[in-house]
GROMACS .gro file of C-alpha atoms in nm:
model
  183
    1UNK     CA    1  -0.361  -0.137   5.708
    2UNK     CA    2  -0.071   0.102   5.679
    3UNK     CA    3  -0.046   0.332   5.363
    4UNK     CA    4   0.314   0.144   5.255
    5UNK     CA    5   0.145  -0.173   5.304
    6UNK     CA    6  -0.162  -0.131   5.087
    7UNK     CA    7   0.080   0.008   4.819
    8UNK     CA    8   0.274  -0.281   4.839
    9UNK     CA    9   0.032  -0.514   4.788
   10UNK     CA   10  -0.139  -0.283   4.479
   11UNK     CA   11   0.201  -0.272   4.332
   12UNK     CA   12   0.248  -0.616   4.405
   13UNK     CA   13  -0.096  -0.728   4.236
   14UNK     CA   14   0.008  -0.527   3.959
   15UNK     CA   15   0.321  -0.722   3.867
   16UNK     CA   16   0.158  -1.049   3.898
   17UNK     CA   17  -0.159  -0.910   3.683
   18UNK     CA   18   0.165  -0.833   3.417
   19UNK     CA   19   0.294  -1.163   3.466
   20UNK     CA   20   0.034  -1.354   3.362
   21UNK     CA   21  -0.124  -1.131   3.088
   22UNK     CA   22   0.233  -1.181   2.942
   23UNK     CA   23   0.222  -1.596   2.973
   24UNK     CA   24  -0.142  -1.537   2.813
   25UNK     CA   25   0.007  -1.319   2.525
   26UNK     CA   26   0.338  -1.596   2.493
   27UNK     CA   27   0.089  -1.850   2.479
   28UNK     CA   28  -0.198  -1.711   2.262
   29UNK     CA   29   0.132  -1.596   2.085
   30UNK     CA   30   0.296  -1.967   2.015
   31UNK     CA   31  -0.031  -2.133   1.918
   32UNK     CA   32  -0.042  -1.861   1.638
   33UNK     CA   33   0.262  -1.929   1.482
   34UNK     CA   34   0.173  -2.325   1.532
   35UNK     CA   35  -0.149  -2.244   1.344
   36UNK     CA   36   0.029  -2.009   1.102
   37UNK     CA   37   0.318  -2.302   1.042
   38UNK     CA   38   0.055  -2.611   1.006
   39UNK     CA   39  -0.179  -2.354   0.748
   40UNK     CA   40   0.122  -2.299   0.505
   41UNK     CA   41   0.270  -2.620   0.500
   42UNK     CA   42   0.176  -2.803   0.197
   43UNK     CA   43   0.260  -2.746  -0.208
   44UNK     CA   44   0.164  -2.362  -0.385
   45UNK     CA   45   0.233  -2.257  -0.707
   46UNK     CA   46   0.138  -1.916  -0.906
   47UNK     CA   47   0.289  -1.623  -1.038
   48UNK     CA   48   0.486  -1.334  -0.927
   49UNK     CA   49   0.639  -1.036  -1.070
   50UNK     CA   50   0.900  -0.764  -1.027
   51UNK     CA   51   0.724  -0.414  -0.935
   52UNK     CA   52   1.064  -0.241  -0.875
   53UNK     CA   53   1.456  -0.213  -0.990
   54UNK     CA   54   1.604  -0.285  -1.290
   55UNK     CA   55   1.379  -0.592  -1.382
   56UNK     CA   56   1.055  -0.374  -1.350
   57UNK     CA   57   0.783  -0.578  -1.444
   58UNK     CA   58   0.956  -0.922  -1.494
   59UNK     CA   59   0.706  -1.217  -1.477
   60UNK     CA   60   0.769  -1.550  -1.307
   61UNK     CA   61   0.588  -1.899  -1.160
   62UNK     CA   62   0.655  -2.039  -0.887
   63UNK     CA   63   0.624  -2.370  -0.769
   64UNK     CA   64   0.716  -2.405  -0.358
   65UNK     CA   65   0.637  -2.658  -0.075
   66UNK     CA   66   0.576  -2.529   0.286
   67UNK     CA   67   0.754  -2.787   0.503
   68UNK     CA   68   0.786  -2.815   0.922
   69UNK     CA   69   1.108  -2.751   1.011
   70UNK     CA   70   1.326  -3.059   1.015
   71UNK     CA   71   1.445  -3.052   1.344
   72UNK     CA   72   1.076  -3.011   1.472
   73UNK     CA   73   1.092  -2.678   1.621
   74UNK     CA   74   0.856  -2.401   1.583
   75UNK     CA   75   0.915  -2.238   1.244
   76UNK     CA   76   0.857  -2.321   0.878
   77UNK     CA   77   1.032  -2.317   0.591
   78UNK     CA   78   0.930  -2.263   0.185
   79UNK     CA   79   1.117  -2.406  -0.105
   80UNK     CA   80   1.060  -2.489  -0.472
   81UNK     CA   81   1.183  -2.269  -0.760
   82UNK     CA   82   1.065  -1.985  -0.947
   83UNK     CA   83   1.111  -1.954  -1.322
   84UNK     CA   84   1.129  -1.737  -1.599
   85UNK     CA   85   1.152  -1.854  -1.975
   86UNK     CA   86   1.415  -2.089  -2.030
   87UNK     CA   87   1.562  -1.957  -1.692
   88UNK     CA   88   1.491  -2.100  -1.345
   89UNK     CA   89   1.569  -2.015  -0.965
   90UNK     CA   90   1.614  -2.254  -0.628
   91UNK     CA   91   1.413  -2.018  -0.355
   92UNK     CA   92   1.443  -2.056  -0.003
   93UNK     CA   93   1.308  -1.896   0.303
   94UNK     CA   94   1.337  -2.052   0.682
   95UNK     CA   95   1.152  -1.848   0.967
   96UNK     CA   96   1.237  -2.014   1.332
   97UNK     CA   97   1.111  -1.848   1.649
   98UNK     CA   98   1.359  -1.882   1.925
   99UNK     CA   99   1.181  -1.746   2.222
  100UNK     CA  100   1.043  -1.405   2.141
  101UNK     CA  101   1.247  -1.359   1.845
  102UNK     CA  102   1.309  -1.486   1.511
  103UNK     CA  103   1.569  -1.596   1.301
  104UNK     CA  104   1.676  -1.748   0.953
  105UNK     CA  105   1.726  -1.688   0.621
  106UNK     CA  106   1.562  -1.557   0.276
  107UNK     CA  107   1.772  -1.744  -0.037
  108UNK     CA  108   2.096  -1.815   0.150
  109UNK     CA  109   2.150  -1.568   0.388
  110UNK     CA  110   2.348  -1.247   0.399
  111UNK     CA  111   2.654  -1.476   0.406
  112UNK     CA  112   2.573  -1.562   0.049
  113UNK     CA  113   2.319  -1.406  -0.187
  114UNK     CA  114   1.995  -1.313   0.036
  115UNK     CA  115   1.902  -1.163   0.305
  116UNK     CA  116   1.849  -1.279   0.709
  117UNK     CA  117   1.599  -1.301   0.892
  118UNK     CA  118   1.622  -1.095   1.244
  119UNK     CA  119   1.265  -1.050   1.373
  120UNK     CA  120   0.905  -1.081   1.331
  121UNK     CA  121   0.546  -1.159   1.374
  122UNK     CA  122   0.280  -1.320   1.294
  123UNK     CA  123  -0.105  -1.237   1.369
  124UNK     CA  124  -0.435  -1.250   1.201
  125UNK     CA  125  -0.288  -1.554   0.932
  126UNK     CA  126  -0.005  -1.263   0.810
  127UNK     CA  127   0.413  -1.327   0.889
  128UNK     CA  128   0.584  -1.004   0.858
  129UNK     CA  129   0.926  -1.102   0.871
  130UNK     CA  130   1.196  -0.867   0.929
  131UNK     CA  131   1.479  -0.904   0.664
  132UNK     CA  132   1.879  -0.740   0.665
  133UNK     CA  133   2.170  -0.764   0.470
  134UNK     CA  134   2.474  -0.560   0.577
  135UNK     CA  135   2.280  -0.190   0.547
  136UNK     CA  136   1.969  -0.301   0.339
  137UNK     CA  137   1.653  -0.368   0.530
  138UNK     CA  138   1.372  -0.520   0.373
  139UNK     CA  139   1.061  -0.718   0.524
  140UNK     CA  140   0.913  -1.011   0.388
  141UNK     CA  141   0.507  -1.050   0.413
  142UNK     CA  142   0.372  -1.388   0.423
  143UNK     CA  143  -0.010  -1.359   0.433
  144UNK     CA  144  -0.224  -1.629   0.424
  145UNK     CA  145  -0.534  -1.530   0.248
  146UNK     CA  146  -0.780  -1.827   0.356
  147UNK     CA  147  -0.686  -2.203   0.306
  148UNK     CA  148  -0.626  -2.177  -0.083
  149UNK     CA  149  -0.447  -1.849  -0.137
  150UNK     CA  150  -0.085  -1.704  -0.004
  151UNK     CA  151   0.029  -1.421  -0.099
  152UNK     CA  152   0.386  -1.333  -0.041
  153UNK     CA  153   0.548  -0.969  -0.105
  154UNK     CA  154   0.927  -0.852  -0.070
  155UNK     CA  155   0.989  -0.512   0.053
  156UNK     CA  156   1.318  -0.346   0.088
  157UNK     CA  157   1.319  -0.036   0.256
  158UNK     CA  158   1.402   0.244   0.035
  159UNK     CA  159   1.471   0.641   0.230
  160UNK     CA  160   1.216   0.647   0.524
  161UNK     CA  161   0.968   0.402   0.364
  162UNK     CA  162   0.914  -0.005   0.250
  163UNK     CA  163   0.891  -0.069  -0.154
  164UNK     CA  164   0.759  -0.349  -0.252
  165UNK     CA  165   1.000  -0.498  -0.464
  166UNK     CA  166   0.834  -0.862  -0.556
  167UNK     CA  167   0.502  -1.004  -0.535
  168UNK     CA  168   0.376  -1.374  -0.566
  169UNK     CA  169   0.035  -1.462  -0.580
  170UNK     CA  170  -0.020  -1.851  -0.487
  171UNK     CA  171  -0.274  -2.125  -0.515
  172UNK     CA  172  -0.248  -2.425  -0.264
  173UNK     CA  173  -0.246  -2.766  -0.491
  174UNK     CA  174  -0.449  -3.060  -0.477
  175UNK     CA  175  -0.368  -3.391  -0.582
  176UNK     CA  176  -0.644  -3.426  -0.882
  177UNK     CA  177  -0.640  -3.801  -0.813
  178UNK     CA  178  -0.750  -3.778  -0.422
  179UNK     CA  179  -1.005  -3.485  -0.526
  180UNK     CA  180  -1.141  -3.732  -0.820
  181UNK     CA  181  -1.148  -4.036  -0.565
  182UNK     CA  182  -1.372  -3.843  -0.304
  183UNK     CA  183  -1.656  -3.798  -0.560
   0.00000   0.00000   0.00000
């Protein structure tokens, strides 16, 4: 076999080796998110705090359901409230993968008070969604801790590194009277 020809089968081989490690990775790559989405849907509740800015070391709960995205596509989305005292806030967050990329929103987007979601990932039960608003960049971290704990931490990037900037710490419910029924 000719030199030319061995190379272009090699180099051929080589691209179709890439091609399918690449389906593998989309694939292995989808059923994580599917088994990252289905893991967080359900009601959590706990209690967060402020570790940075001007509210330094605020307290709040948190009560938020994780829900499958309406329109059935591959994403999920977290709302409920958090609340402090007397005072109480609607919270939001929507993660949709389109392709290899993500998109959506943290409160109500850049085009109102939050922030919007233009990347991320998720691997070993952990989101790390990629956050903006005009020239802040932040990251949100969604990590799911085992089936009854989810912790979820803000970051906005501050200079050449990511602060943390809010930190929830939450329990997964369970209906007392289906709990009570099984004994």
């Amino acid at each position: 076999m000719p030199r030319s020809d061995a190379r272009l089968i090699s180099t051929a081989a080589l691209f179709a080796a890439l091609i399918c490690a690449s389906a593998q990775s989309a694939t292995a790559n989808d059923r994580a998110d599917r088994d990252f989405f289905n893991d967080v849907a359900g009601k959590w509740s706990g209690p967060g705090e402020i570790v940075e800015g001007k509210m330094k070391g605020t307290r709040f709960r948190c009560e938020l359901d994780g829900l499958p995205l309406e329109d059935g596509g591959t994403g999920f989305r977290l709302d409920g409230r958090c609340r402090t005292g007397m005072f109480s806030h609607p919270v939001t967050a929507v993660f949709i993968r389109e392709g290899d990329t993500y998109r959506g929103q943290f409160l109500d987007g850049s085009e109102g008070e939050g922030l919007d979601v233009t990347d991320g990932v998720i691997e070993d039960g952990k989101a790390v969604i990629q956050l903006k608003r005009d020239k802040v960049t932040g990251a949100l971290v969604a990590n799911l801790l085992d089936a009854e704990n989810f912790n979820i931490t803000l970051l906005i990037k501050g200079g050449t590194r990511f602060v943390p900037v809010i930190g929830l710490s939450l329990k997964r419910e369970t209906d007392a009277l289906a709990v009570g029924a099984i004994k």
